[in-house]
XYZ file of C-alpha atoms in Angstrom:
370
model
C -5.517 108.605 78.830
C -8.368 110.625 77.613
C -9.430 110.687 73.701
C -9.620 114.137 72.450
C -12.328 115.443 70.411
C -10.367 115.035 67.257
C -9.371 111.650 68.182
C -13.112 110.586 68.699
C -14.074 112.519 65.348
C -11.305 110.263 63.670
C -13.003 106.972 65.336
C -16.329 107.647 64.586
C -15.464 108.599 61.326
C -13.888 105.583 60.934
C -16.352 103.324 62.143
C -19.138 104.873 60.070
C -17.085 103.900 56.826
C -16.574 100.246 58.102
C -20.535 100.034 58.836
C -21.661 101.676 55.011
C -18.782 99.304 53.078
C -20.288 96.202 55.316
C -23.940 97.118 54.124
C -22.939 97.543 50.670
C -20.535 94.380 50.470
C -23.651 92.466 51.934
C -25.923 94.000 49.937
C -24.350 93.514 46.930
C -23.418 89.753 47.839
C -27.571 89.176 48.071
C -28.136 90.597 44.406
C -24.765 90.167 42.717
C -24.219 85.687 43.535
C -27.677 84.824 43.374
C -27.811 86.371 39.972
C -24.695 84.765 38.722
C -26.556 81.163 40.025
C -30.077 82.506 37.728
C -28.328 83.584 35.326
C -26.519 80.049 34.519
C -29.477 78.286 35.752
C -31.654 79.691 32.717
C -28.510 78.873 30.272
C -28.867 75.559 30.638
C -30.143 74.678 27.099
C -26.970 76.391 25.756
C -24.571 74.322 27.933
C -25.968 71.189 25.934
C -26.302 73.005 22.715
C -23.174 74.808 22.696
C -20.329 74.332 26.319
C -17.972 76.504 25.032
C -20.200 79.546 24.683
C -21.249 78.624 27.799
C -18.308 78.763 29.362
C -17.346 81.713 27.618
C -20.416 83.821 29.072
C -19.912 82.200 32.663
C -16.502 83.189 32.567
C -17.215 86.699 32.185
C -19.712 87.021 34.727
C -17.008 85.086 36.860
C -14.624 88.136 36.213
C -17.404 90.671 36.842
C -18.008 89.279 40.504
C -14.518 89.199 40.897
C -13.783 93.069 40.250
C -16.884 93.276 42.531
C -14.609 92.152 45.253
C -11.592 93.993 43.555
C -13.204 97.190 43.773
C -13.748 96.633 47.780
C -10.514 97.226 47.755
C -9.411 100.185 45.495
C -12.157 102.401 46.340
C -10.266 102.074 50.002
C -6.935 102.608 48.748
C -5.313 99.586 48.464
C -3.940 99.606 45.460
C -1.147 96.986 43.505
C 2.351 97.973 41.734
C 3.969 95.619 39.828
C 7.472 94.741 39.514
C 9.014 91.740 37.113
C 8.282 90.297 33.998
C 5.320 91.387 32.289
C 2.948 88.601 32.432
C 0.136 90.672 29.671
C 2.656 88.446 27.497
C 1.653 85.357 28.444
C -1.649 85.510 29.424
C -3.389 83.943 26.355
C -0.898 80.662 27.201
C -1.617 77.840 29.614
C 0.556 78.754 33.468
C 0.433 77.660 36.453
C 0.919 80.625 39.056
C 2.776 80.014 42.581
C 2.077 82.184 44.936
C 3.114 82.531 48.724
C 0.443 83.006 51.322
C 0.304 85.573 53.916
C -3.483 86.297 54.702
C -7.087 86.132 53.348
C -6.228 89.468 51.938
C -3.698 87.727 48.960
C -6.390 85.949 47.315
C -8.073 89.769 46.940
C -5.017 91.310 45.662
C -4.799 88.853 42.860
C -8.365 89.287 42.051
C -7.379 93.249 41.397
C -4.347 92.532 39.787
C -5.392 90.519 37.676
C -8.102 92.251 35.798
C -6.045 93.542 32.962
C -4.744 90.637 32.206
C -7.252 89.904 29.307
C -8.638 86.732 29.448
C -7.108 85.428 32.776
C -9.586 86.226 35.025
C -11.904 84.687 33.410
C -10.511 81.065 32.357
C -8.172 80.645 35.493
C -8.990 77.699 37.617
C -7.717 78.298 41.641
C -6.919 76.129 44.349
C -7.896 76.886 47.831
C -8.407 75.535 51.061
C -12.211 73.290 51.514
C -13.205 75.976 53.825
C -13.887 78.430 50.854
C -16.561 76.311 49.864
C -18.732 76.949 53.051
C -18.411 80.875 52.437
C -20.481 83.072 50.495
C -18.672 82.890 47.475
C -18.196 78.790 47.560
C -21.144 78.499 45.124
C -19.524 80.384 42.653
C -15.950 79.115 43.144
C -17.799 75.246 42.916
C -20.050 76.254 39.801
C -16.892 78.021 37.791
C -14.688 74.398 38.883
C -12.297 75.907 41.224
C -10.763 72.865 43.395
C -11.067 72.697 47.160
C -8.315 70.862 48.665
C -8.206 69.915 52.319
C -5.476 70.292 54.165
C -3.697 67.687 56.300
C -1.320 64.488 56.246
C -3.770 62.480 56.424
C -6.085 63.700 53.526
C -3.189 64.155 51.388
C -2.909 61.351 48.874
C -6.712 61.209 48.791
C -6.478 64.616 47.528
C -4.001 65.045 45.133
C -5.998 61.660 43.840
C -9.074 64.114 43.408
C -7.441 66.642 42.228
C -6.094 64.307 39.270
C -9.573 63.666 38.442
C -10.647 67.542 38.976
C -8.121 68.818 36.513
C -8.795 65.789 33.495
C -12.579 66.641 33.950
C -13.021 69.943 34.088
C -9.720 72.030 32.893
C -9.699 71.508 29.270
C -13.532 71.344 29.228
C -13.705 74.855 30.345
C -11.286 76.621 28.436
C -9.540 77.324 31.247
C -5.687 78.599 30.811
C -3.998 78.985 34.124
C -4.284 77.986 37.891
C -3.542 79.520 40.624
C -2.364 77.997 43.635
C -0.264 78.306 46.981
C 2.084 76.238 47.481
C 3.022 76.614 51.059
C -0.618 74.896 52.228
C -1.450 77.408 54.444
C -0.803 81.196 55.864
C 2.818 82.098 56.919
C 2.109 82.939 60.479
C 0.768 79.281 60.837
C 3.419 77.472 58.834
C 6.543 79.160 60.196
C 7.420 77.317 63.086
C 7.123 73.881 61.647
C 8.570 74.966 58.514
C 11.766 76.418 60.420
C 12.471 73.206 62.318
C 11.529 70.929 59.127
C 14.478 73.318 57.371
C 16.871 72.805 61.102
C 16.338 69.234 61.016
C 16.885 68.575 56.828
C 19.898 71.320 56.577
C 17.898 73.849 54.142
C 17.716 77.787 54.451
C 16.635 79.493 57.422
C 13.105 81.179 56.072
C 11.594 84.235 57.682
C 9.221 85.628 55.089
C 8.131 82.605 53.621
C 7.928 78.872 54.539
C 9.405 75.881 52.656
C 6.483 74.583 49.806
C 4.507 71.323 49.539
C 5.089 69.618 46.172
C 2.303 67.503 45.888
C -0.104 69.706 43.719
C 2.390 71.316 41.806
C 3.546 68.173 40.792
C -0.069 66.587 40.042
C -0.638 70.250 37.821
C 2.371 69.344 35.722
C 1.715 65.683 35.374
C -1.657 66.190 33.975
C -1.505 69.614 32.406
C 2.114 69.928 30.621
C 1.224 68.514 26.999
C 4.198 65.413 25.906
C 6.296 67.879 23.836
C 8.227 70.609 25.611
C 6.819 74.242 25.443
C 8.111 78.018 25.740
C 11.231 80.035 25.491
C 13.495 81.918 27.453
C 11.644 84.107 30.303
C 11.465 87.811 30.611
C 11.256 90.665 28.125
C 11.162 90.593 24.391
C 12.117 86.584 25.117
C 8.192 86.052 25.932
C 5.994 85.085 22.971
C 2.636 85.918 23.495
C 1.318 84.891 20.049
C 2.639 80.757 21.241
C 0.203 78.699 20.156
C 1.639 74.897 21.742
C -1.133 72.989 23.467
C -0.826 72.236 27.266
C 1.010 74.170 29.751
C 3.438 76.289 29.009
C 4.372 78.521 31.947
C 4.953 78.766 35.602
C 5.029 82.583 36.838
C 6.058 82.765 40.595
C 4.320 85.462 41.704
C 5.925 87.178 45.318
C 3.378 89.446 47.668
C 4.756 92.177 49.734
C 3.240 93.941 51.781
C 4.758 97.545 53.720
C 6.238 96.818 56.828
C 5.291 92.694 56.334
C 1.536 93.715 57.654
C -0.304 92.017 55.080
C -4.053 92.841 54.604
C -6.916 90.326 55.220
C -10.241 89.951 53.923
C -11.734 91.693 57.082
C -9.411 94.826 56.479
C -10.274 94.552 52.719
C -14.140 94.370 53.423
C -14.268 97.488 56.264
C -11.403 99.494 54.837
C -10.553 100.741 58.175
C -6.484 101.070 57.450
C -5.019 103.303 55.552
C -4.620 103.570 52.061
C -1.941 100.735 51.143
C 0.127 99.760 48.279
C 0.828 96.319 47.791
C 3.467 94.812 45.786
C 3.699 92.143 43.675
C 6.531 90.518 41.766
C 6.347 88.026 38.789
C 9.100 86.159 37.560
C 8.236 83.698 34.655
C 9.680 80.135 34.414
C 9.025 78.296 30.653
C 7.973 74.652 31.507
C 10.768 72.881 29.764
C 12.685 74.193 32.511
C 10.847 73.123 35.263
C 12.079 69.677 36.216
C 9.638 66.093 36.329
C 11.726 64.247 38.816
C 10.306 64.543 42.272
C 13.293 65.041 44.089
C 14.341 67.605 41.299
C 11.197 69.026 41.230
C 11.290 69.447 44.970
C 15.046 71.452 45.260
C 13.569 73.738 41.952
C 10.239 74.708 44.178
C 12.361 75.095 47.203
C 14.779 77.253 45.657
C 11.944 79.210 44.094
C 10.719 80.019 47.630
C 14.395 80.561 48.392
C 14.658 83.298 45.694
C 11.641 84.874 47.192
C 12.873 84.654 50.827
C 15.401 87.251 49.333
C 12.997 89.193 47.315
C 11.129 89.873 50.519
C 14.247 90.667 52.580
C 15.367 93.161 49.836
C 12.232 94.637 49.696
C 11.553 94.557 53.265
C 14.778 96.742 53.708
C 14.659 98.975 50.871
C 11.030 99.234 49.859
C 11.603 97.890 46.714
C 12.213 94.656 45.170
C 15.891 94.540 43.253
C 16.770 94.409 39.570
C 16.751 91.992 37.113
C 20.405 90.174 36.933
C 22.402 92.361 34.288
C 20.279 95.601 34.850
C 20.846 98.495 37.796
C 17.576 99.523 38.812
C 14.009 97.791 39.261
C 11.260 99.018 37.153
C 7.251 99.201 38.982
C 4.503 99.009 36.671
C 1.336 100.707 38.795
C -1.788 98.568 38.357
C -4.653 100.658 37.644
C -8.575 99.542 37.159
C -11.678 101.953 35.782
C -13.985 103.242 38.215
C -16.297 103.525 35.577
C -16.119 99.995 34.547
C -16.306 99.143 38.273
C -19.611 100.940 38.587
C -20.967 99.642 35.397
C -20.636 96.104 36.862
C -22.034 97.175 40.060
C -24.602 98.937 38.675
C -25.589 95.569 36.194
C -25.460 93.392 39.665
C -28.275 95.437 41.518
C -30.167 95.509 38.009
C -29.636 91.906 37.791
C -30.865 91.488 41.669
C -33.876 94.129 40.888
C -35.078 91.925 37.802
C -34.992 88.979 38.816
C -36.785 90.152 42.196
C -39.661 91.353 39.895
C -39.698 88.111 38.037
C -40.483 86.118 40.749
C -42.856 88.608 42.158
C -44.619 88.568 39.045
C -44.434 84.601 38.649
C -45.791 84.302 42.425
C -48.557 86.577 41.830
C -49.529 84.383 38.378
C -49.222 80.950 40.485
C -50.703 82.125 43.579
């Protein structure tokens, strides 16, 4: 069948926008991460003097790049609305945020939606897959002390063994407040099947939308993070303190993506912005720790049910285009997530400045050497 004019308009169109937002995203990769790397480089002397301001500054440049990558994404339409509890409340306090895993594309929604969460972006430590570190932003994950786990049986006890070590050495050190991880170990449309007959073959829930989680870090984060004495209070609404001041971690928010029609975005889509404006939607739900269990095997049925409880959020939403209501209320509140496109150009703007200065510095120290 032939493509009409129109049609061919569309395509072009299309594929001119995909080829500009590649040139910038590359172009602003070259000026934006190197210049994070100088930048720390020449601050040296203050991370002996004085870590935490260190930390403080490297933090904020770590949120900057971030929204970098956020705005990818909302100048193409793909915005966030939020549903739950209102996690603004807690995010001065220590959590530990459990997310399921759908595509490359999750990791980038939680980088936009969690921009105006004060000082999250900033402090939070995440866990990802080793492969991260080979991209272009595994220098800045590796400098900032994200941890890259590798995947596999028989890696595993090796790594939660690291990742022991990781969190003694560098959480505390670095201010940092929550962590991010995923729980099922790897995407959805690679985990189903084996998750489905691990569920047949140990009588647990048939699970479309999400698979069945591994316990291993979660249970290594609480371990070594949750301080002796038991923190928090009651989740959800006025019940949330924000001003706690207990030492250690306090909170677990399980945090559900959803994505219209179950077509979740990757990084690819996110990068070219070559599909339609999309909203994606993301619920919170927060746990105190003194509810979470330390058992294993109790541990193990409360993160299973967890991903249980999301198996329905998805189904709900999936059917209705909306996630359902707190217990004892009729209707679902959606908060929409909105960032400033003049902040996001300021930062832009400071990364090709940043690129463009220290260009002419090392002109300039070339030309004095040479």
């Amino acid at each position: 069948m032939a493509m009409t004019l129109e049609q061919a308009q569309r395509v072009g169109y299309t594929c001119l926008k995909a080829l500009l937002r590649f040139a910038f995203m590359v172009a602003n990769n070259l000026v934006a991460i190197p210049s994070y790397v100088l930048y720390l480089i020449v601050l040296q002397p203050l991370r002996i003097l004085d870590s935490k301001s260190f930390w403080y500054i490297e933090g904020v440049l770590f949120k900057w790049l971030l929204a970098m990558v956020a705005s990818w994404g909302w100048w193409a339409g793909y915005t966030v609305m939020e549903w739950g509890d209102d996690v603004k409340a807690v995010s001065e306090d220590e959590a530990m945020v459990l997310v399921n895993h759908q595509a490359t594309g999750d990791v980038c929604t939680l980088m936009m939606c969690l921009q105006d969460k004060g000082t999250v972006v900033r402090q939070m430590m995440w866990l990802m897959d080793h492969i991260f570190k080979y991209t272009n932003f595994g220098i800045v994950s590796l400098i900032h002390g994200d941890f890259f786990i590798r995947q596999g049986r028989t890696h595993r006890e090796q790594q939660l063994v690291l990742l022991k070590e990781h969190l003694e050495k560098y959480y505390r050190s670095r201010n940092r407040k929550w962590i991010v991880l995923f729980p099922e170990g790897g995407f959805l449309r690679k985990r189903r099947e084996t998750s489905q007959a691990f569920a047949k073959k140990n009588n647990l829930p048939f699970l479309k939308h999400v698979t069945l989680p591994r316990i291993g870090a979660t249970q290594v984060i609480l371990k070594t993070l949750v301080a002796p004495q038991e923190n928090g209070t009651p989740s959800g609404g006025d019940a949330v303190r924000k001003e706690s001041k207990s030492k250690g971690l306090q909170w677990v928010i399980d945090t559900t993506i959803a994505y219209p029609k179950a077509e979740p975005i990757d990084i690819q889509t996110w990068i070219l912005g070559y599909r339609q404006p999309t909203v994606t939607h993301v619920h919170y739900r927060i746990f105190p720790v003194k509810d979470v269990p330390a058992e294993p095997e109790a541990l193990t049925n409360w993160l299973y049910q967890r991903f249980i409880e999301k198996e329905d959020l998805l189904t709900h939403f999936y059917e209705t285009g909306a996630f359902p209501p707190p217990e004892g209320q009729t209707k679902a509140i959606s908060r929409e997530m909105t960032l400033s496109n003049l902040w996001l150009v300021a930062i832009q703007s400071f990364a090709f400045l940043s690129g463009g200065m220290w260009y002419c510095l090392f002109q300039y120290l070339y030309h004095c050497l040479f």
